Coordinates of C-alpha atoms in Angstrom, one line a residue:
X1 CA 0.0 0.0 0.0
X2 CA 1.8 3.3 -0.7
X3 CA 1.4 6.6 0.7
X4 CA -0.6 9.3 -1.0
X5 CA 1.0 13.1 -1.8
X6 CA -1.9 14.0 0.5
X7 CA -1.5 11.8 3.1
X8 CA 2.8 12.9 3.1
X9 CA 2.1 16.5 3.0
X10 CA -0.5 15.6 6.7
X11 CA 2.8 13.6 8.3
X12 CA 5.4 16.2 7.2
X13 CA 2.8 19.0 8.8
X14 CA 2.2 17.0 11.6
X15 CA 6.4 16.5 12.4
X16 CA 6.9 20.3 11.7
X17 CA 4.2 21.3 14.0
X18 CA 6.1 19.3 16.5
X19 CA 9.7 19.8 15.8
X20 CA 8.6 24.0 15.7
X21 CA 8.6 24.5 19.4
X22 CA 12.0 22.9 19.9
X23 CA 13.4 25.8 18.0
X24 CA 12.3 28.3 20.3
X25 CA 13.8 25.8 23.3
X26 CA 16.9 26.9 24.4
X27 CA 17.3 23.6 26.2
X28 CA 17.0 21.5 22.7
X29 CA 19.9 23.6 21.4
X30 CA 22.0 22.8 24.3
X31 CA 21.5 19.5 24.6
X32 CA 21.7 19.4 20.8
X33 CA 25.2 20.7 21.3
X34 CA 26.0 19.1 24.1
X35 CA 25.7 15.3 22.5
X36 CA 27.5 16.7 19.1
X37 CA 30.6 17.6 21.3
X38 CA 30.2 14.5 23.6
X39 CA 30.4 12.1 20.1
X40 CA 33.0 14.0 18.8
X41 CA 35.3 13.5 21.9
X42 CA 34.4 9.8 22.0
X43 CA 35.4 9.6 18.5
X44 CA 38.8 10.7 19.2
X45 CA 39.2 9.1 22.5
X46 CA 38.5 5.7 20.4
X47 CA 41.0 6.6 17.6
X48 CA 43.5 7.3 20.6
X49 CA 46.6 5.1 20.5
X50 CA 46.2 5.7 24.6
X51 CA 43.0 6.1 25.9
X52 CA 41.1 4.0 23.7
X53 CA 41.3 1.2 25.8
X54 CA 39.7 3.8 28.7
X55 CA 36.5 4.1 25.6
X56 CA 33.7 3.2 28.4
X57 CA 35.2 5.4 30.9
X58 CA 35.1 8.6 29.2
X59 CA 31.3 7.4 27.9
X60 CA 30.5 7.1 31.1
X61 CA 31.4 10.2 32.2
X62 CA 29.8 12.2 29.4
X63 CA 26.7 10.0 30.4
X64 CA 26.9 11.7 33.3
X65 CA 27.2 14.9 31.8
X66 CA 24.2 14.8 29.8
X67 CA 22.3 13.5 32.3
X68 CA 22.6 17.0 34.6
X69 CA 21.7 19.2 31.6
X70 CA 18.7 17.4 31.1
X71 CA 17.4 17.4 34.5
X72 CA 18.7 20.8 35.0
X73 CA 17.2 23.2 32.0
X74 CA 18.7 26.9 31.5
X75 CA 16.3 29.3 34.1
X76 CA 18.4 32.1 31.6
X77 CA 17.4 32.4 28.1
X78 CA 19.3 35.2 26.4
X79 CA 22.8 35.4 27.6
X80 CA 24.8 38.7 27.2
X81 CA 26.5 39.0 23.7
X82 CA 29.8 39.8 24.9
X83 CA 29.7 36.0 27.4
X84 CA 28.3 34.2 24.2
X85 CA 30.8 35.6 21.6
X86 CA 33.3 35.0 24.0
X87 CA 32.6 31.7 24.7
X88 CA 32.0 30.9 20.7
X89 CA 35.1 31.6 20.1
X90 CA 36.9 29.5 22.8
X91 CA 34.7 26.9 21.8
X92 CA 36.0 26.8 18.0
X93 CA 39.6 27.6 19.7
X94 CA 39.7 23.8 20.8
X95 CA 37.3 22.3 17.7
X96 CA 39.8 23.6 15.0
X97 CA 42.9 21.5 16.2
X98 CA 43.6 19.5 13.3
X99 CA 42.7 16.3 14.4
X100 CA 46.0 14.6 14.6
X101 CA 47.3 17.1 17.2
X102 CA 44.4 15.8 19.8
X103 CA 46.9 12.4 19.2
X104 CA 50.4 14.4 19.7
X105 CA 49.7 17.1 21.8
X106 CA 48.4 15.9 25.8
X107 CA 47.9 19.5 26.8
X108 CA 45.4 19.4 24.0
X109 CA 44.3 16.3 24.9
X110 CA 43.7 17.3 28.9
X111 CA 42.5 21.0 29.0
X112 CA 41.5 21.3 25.3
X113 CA 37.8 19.8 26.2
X114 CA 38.0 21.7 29.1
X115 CA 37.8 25.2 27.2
X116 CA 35.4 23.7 25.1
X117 CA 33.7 23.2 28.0
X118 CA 33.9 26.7 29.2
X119 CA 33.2 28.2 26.2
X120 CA 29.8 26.2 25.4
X121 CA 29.1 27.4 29.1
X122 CA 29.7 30.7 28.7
X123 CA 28.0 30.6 25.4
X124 CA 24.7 28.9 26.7
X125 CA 24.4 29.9 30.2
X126 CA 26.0 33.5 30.3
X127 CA 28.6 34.2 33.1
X128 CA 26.2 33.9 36.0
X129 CA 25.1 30.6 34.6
X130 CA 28.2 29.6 35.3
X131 CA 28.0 28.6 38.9
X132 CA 24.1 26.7 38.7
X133 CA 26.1 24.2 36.3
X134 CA 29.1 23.9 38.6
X135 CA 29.0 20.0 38.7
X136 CA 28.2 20.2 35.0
X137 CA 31.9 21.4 34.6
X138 CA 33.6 19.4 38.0
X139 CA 32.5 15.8 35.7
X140 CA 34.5 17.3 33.1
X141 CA 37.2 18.0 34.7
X142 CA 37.2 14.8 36.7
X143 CA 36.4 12.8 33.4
X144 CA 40.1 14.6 32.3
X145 CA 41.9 13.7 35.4
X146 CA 45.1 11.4 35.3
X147 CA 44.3 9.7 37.7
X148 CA 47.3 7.4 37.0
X149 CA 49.7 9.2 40.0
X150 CA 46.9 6.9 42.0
X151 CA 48.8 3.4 40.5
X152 CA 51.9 5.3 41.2
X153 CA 50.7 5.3 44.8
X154 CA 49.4 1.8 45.3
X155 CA 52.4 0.3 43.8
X156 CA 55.1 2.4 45.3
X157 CA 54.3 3.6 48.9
X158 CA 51.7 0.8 49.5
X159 CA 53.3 -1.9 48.3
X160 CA 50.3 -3.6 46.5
X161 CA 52.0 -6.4 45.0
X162 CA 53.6 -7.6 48.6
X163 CA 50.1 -6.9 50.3
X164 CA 48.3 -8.7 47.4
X165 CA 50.1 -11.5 47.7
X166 CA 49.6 -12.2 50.7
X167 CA 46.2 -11.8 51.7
X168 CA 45.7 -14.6 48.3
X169 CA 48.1 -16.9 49.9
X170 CA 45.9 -16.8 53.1
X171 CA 42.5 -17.4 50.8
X172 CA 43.9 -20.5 49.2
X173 CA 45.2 -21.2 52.7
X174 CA 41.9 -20.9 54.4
X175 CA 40.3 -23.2 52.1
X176 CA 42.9 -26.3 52.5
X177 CA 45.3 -25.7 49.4
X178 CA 48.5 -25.1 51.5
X179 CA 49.5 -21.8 50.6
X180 CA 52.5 -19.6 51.7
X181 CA 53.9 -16.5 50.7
X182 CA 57.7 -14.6 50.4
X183 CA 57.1 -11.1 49.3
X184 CA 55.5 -10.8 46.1
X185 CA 55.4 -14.5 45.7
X186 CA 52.6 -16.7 46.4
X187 CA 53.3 -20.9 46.9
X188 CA 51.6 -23.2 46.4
X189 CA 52.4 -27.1 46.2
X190 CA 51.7 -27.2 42.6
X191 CA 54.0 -24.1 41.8
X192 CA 54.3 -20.5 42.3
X193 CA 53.4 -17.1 40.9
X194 CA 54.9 -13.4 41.1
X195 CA 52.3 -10.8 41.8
X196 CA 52.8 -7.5 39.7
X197 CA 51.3 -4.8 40.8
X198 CA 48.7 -5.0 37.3
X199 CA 47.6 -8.0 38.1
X200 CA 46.4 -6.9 41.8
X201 CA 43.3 -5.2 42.3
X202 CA 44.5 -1.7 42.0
X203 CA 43.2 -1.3 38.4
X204 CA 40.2 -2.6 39.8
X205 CA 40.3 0.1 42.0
X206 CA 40.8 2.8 40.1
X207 CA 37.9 2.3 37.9
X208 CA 35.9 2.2 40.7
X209 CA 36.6 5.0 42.0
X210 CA 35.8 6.8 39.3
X211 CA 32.2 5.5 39.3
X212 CA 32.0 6.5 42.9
X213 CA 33.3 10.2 42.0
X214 CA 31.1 10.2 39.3
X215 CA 27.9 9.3 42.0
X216 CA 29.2 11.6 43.9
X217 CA 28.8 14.6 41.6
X218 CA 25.4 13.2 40.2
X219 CA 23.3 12.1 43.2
X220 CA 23.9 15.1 45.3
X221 CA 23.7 16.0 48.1
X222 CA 25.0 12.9 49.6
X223 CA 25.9 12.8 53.7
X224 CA 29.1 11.9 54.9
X225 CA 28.1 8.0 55.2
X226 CA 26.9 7.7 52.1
X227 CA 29.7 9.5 50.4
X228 CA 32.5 7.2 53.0
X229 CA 30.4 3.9 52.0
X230 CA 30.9 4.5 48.5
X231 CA 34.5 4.9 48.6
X232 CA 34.8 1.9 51.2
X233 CA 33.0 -0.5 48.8
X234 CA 34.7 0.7 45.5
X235 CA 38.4 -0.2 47.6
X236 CA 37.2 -3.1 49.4
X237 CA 35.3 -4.4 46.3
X238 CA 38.5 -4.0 43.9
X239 CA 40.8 -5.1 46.6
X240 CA 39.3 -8.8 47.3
X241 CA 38.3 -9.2 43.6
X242 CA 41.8 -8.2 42.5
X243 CA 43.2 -11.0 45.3
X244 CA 40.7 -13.8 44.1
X245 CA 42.1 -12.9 41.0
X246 CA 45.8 -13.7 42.1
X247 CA 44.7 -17.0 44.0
X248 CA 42.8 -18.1 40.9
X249 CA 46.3 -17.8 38.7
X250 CA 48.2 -19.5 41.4
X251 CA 46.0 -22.8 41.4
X252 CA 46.2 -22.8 37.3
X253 CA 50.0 -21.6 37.0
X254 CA 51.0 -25.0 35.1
X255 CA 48.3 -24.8 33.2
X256 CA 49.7 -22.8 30.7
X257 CA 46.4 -22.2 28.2
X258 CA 44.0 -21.7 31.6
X259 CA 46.8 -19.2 33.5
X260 CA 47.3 -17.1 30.0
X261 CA 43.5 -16.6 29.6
X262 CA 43.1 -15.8 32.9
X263 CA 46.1 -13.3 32.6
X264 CA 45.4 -12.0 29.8
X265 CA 42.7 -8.8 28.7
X266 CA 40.0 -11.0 28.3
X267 CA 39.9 -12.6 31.7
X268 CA 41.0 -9.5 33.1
X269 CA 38.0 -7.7 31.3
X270 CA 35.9 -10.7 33.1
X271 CA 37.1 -9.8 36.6
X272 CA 36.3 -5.8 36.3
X273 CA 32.9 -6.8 35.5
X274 CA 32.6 -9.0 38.4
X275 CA 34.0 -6.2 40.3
X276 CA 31.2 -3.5 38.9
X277 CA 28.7 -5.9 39.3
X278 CA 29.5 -6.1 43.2
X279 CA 30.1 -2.6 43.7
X280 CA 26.6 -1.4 41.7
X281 CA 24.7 -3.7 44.3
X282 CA 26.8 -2.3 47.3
X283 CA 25.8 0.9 45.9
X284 CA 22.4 0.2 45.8
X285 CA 22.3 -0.9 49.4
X286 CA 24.1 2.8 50.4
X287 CA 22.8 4.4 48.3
X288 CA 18.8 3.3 46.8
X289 CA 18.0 3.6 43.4
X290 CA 15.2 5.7 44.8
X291 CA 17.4 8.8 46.3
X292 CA 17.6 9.6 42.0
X293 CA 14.0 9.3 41.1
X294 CA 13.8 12.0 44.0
X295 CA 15.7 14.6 42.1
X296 CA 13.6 17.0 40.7
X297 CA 13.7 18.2 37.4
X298 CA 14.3 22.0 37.2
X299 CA 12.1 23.8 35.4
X300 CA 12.7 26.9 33.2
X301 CA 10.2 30.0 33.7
X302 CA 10.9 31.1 30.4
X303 CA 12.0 28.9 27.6
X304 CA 11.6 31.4 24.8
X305 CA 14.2 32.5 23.6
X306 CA 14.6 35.3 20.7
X307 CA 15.1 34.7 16.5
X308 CA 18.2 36.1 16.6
X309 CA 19.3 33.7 19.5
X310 CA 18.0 30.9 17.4
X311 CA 20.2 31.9 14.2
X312 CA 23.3 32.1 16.7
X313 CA 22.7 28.4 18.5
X314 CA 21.7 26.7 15.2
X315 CA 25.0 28.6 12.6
X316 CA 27.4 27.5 15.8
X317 CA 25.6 23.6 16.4
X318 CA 26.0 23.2 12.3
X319 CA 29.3 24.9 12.6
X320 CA 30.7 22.4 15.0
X321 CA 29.3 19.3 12.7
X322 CA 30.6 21.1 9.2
X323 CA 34.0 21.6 11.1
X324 CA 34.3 18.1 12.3
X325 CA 33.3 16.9 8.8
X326 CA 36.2 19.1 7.1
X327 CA 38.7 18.3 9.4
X328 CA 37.7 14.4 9.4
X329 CA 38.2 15.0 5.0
X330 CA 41.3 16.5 5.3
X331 CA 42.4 14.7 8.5
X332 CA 46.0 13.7 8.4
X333 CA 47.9 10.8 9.9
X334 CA 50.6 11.3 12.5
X335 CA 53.3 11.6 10.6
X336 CA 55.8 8.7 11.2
X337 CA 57.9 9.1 7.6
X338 CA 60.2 11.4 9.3
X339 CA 63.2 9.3 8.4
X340 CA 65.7 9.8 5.7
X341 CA 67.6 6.4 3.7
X342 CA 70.2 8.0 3.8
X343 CA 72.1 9.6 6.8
X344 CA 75.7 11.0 5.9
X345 CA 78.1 10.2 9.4
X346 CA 81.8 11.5 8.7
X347 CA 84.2 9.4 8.0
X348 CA 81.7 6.5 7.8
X349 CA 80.3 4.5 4.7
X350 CA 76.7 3.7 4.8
X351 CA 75.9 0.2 3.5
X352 CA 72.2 -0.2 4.7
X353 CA 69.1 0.8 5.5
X354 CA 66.2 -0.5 6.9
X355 CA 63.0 1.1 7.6
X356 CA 60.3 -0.2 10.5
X357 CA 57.0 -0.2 10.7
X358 CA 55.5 0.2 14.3
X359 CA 57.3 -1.6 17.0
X360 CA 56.0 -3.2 20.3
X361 CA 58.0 -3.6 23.1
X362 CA 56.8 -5.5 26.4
X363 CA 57.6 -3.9 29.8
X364 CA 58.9 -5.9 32.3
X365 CA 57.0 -6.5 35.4
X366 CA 54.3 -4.6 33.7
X367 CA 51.0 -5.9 31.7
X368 CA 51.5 -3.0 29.3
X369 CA 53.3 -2.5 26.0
X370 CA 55.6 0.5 25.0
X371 CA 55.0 1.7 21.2
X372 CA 57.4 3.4 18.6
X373 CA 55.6 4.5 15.9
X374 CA 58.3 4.4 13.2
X375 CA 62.0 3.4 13.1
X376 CA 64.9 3.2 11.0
X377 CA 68.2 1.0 11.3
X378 CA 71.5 2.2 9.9
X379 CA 74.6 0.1 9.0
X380 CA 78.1 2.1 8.3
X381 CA 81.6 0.4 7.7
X382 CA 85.1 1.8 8.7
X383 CA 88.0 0.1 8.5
X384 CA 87.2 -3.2 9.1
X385 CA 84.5 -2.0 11.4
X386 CA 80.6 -1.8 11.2
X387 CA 78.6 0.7 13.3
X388 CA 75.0 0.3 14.1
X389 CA 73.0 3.1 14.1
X390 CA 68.9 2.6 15.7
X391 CA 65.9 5.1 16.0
X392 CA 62.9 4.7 17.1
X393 CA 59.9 7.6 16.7
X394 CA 57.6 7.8 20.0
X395 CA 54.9 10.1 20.6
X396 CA 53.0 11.3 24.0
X397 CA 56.2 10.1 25.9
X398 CA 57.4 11.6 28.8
X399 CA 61.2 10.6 27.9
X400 CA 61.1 7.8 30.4
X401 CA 60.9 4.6 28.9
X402 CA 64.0 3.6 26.4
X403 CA 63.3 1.1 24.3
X404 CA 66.5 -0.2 23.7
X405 CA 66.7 -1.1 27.5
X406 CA 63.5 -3.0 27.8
X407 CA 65.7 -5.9 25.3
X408 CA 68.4 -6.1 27.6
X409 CA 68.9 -7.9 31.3
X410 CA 68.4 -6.3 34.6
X411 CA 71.9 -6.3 34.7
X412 CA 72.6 -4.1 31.7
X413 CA 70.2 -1.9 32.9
X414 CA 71.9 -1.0 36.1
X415 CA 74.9 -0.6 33.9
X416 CA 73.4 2.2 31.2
X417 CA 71.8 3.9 34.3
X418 CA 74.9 4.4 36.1
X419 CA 77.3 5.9 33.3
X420 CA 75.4 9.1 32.3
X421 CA 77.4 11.8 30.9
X422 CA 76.3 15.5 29.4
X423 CA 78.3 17.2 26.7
X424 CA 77.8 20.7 26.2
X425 CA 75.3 22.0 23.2
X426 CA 74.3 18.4 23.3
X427 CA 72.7 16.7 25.9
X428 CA 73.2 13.7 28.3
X429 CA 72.9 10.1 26.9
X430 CA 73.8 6.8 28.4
X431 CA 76.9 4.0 28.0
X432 CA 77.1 0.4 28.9
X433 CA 78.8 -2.7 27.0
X434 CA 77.8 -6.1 26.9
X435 CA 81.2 -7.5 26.4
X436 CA 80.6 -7.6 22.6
X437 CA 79.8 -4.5 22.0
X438 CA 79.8 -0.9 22.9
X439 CA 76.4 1.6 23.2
X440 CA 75.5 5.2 23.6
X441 CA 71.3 5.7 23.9
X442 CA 69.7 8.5 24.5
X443 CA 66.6 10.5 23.5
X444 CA 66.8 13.4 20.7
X445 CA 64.7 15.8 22.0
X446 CA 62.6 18.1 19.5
X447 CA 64.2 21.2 21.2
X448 CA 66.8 21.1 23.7
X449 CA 69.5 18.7 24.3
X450 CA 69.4 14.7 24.8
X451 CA 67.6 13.3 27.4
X452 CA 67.9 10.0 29.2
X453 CA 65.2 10.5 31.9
X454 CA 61.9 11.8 32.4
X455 CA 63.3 14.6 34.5
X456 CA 65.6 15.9 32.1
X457 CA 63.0 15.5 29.2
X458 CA 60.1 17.4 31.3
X459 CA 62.6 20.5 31.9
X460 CA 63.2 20.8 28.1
X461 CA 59.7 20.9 27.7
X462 CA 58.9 23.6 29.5
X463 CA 62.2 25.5 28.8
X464 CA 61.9 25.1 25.2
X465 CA 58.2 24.4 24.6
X466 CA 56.4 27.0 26.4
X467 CA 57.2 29.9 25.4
X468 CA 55.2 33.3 24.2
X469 CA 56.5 33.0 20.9
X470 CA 54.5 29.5 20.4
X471 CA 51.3 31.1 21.9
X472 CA 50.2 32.2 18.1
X473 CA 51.2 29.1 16.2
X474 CA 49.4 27.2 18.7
X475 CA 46.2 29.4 18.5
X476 CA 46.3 29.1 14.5
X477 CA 46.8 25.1 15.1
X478 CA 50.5 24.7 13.3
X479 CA 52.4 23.6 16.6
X480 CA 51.9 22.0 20.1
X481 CA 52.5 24.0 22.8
X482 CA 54.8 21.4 24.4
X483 CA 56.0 18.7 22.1
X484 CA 56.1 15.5 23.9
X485 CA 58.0 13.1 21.1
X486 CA 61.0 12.0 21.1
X487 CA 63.5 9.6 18.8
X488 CA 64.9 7.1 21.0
X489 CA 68.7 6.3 19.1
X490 CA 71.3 3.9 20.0
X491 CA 74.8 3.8 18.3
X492 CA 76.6 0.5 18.7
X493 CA 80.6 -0.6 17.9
X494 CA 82.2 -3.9 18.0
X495 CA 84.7 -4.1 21.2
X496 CA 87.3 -6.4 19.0
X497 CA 89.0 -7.5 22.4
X498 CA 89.3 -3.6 23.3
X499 CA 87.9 -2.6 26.8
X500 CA 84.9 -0.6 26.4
X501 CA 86.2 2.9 27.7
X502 CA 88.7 2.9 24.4
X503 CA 85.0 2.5 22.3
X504 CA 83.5 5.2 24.0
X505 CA 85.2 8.0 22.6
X506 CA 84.1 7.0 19.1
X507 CA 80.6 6.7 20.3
X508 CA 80.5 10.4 21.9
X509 CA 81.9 11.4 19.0
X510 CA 79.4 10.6 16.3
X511 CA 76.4 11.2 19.1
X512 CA 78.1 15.2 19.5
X513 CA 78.7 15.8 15.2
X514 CA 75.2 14.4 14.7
X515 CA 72.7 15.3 17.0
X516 CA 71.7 18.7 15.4
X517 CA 71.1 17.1 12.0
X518 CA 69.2 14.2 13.9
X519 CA 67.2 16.4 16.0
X520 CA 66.0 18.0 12.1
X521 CA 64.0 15.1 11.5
X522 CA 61.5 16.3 14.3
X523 CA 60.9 19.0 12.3
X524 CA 59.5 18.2 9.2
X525 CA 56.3 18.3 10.5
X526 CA 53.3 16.4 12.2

């Protein structure tokens, strides 16, 4: 049966008649804009090479978000022209970063939405509106937190792994399988297991603290019980779940298939929804799901709002989607072809190149990887000798991790960390041997001298970074305003039954003649 021209013209009448009053409702607009920003940040955030995996934290949070505008509606109508304009234009500010800068630049990535933020507030709710949507804004802010400093904490002053290990030593004790404990080891009969600190609870943790913030800002006003049982379930919930976790890996540790599921994402994934799942009912007993259908729904006296403040919502709502759409077109990778085949070193005959794709490198004592983004290996000759040259392209680094050190022994380690040297106009950069061969590492820094730490790296940054005279590039989106990458090197030489100290002069020679043509390939561009 098809549909008359009569019968179409009635529907599309009917839908206009009901879509009409939404354009006089400031409230539509906001919300309107509101979801627009809230998809476009998710889309990034999954695209990230870092956050992705944190996808259904930051949905969460903008859940959150969206969830307070709707139940709270704008009691003012027309804001001031000068707090709109204003906040326009810090609004586009942040939405016209190309796209692969939200992927290179983390003070983009941190306070960028944050602006947005403000400027959408100032735009829609004027400057007194400001403080009615105050938990609006402390969910975005917390939704932007790092809250990794709280890992930092658990692993490094609180001992997690130690305590971890032995509260899942006394479970399997408790329940006849003989277990014992040494540090971070738990003991069983069958075998043992080493507890790292991301295979405890803490992650757990973490993530559940961040629902319990986020309950916090929504359901409120909480008292002091409630807020104190929330945060007691979220540690005691991660905590035991994180240890039954441990126990579990201990019983099936030769079991190789059973212990690598279990270790791995997947059965990880499993245990944080076990986790959730216990902490939502816990929360439910605190807290009842009935203290939210309590929370009345604020009502706006007027929600007319004029033409003219109509044209302004609706040109800046399509501008944000036309402005996504351009810069999704003409959206660029992050540019990893930075390297040259050829790199002339005095005195030394190139004989090969090879170029790498993206590298993975396993941390130690860690369940997380370390990525280069591109790399290059040179090979030189010199009578009768054959130098190595290595670099490897990382991005959103804070200098810390080498990856030329995660492929050697503990032992090596301690070795490259103690013989640290600094030349002048240069930079500092690392030595060890291995009895075979000779190596100098360090970090090319895109400004500023080598690097072989975080500290060093960070003080480049904002010595050579942040600066007035980057202020305008970065407002007109051609520069970061601190550029966290970095090209990992290491230059290698045969000892040829020399001691290692008689190698090292060559080394520090190439690294000193070299290092401002090196540091040049950070500057081609993004």
């Amino acid at each position: 049966m098809f549909i008359n021209r009569q019968q179409l013209d009635k529907l599309t009448q009917t839908v206009l008649l009901q879509f009409k009053p939404l354009l006089k409702n400031q409230h539509f607009f906001l919300l309107g804009i509101f979801t627009t920003l809230a998809v476009l940040h998710l889309n990034i955030i999954i695209n990230h090479r870092i956050e992705s995996e944190n996808i259904a934290f930051y949905a969460i949070y903008w859940g959150g978000i969206l969830y307070l505008l709707f139940k709270n509606p704008p009691t003012i109508t027309n804001p001031n022209q000068v707090s709109s304009y204003l906040g326009c234009g810090l609004l586009f500010l942040v939405i016209l970063r190309p796209i692969n800068f939200w992927h290179l630049d983390l003070m983009l990535f941190r306070f960028g939405p944050v602006i947005a933020g403000l400027g959408l507030g100032l735009l829609s709710f004027g400057f007194s509106g400001l403080k009615h949507y105050w938990r609006l804004f402390l969910l975005l802010l917390l939704m932007l937190c790092p809250y990794g400093f709280i890992n930092e904490i658990f692993n490094s002053r609180l001992h997690f792994s130690e305590v971890t290990a032995a509260t899942s030593a006394f479970l399997l004790h408790y329940i006849g399988l003989g277990a014992t404990h040494t540090g971070a080891l738990v003991k069983l009969p069958t075998g043992q297991v080493e507890v790292l600190y991301y295979c405890t609870g803490g992650l757990l943790i973490v993530w559940l603290l961040q629902l319990t913030l986020l309950m916090i800002v929504v359901v409120f006003p909480l008292n002091w019980k409630q807020q104190w049982g929330l945060f007691v379930s979220a540690f005691a919930t991660g905590f035991l779940v994180g240890c039954i976790r441990v126990a579990l890996l201990a019983v099936v540790v030769n079991n190789k298939s059973v212990f690598d599921y279990w270790h791995s994402y997947t059965g990880g994934s499993i245990f944080m929804a076990i986790a959730t799942v216990t902490f939502a009912t816990l929360s439910n007993w605190i807290l009842p799901v009935d203290i939210l259908s309590n929370q009345v729904q604020t009502e706006s006296k007027n929600l007319e709002i004029e033409p003219k403040r109509v044209i302004f919502l609706t040109t800046t709502w399509l501008g944000i989607i036309l402005t996504f759409f351009y810069l999704t077109v003409s959206k660029k990778t992050i540019g990893t072809n930075i390297f040259s085949e050829q790199i002339a070193v005095e005195n030394w005959q190139q004989i090969k190149a090879q170029s790498l794709g993206k590298q993975k490198y396993d941390i130690p004592d860690d369940n997380k990887h370390f990525l280069s983004d591109a790399g290059h290996n040179y090979t030189y000759y010199q009578k009768n000798q054959e130098m190595q040259i290595q670099m490897r392209y990382v991005v959103n680094t804070r200098g810390e991790i080498n990856p030329f050190l995660l492929q050697i022994n503990q032992e090596l380690k301690e070795k490259a960390n103690q013989i640290i040297e600094y030349l002048p106009e240069v930079g500092y950069y690392s030595l060890y041997n291995d009895g075979k061969q000779a190596y100098l590492t360090s970090c090319i820094n895109p400004r500023g001298g080598s690097t072989v730490n975080s500290s060093q790296f960070m003080k480049n940054r904002y010595n050579y970074d942040i600066n007035i005279n980057r202020i305008i590039p970065w407002i007109l989106g051609k520069d970061f305003l601190r550029d966290d990458r970095c090209i990992w090197t290491q230059i290698s030489l045969p000892l040829n039954d020399k001691v290692a100290t008689e190698i090292y002069p060559m080394l520090k020679l190439v690294w000193q003649d070299n290092y401002i043509t090196w540091q040049y390939f950070l500057r081609k561009g993004y």
